[in-house]
């Protein structure tokens, strides 16, 4: 693979198929935005199939689409700290402490505002109804998204013992295989496109277990399987993987779900929260 992925595409352009050239033309014209798109969104935008994109990436010597996005991000302008330099919130080594903090604050505000814009009352209530009626709610995610699944479990554990968090992907797979329509899987995946995620969700689908997905990409593979999709804000570059700003929107959605859940049975939930608060208070100095 050449150092610059755009150079590699240029060298291979004349040997590409008609659909491959169509894809390449779109990438050349939209290099900055392409790195933020899911494979489904890119396929729709340039009018080719997802299989064409996968073959295109492998023809460039890459393992797949995510590898391609990373290569694309690297050939774009980046700051001296490794982040993309085409957004106002990008932090540079030359920024003073005050500037750095203000840029980080701005990123978090962008994430919250975009998540609020995507929020749909009907969809949120569907998710709350599923959580409220569930026998067990399995909070799943992998990598950085696993941290968000743990946050959801920790938040809801103050008011109910029905929520279960499992870290290991193998154990998640086994739990999904034994879940039932009376359970719910609350899955966190910013990309909505990982192999472990697909395996778990396909098993849950076979078991007819309702799936609530928190993702940035509403047209991802995970979204195709999920029963309810909640979209978080903030467009994260492949070079920013695991950014706090991307998590802030997801935390906001967890809080919306939590208070919606508590509103279903306010007396019971208030008593449970009081009991857990008193239990924890004994551990404080």
C-alpha angles and dihedrals in degrees: 000000000000119000091249114048092206089058089052091052091048092052092050097039098102092051094050123108120250091264090044091056090048089054093045092051091053092049092050091051095043105030096142097048097041093070089062095050130097117235089252093052092048092049091052094044096054098031101243134115125264088241089059090054092049092050089046091055094047090048086061090055094258127133094232148309097307090052088051093052090051091051090048092051091051093056092051121084110283133184124249087261092057101256124123110272098208096087128073093234095059111126121221129196088245093060114109121232095264093049091048092052093047091051091050090048090051091052091053092048090051089052093050094045094048092047090051090050091053093047114113118194094212093050093045091050090050089056092046091050091052092049092047094051097042124113089208131005114207112206108207138173139134132231112346090354089060087066089057091050088053090049090054092049092047092050095049093042088075090068109024143019092215094092118089128189122202120182105185114084092217091053089047089055092051092047091050090050091055098040121109140205087269090064131068132214115214103197127189119201121148092196097034087211116094131121096233090048093051092050093052095044094047089054090049090050090053089052089049089237112159113247126208112193127198109197144137093231115064091185097052127119091261091052090055089060101037124094094211126025123198113190122214122203135237123078105237120201118225086247090058096054110160096018117169092229091063089051094049092068090050091050089053090054091049089054092049090051091046097053092041088053092049091050090061092069106008097174095050094043093047091052092049093049090049091051094050092045091053091048092052092043089067090062094056122094 
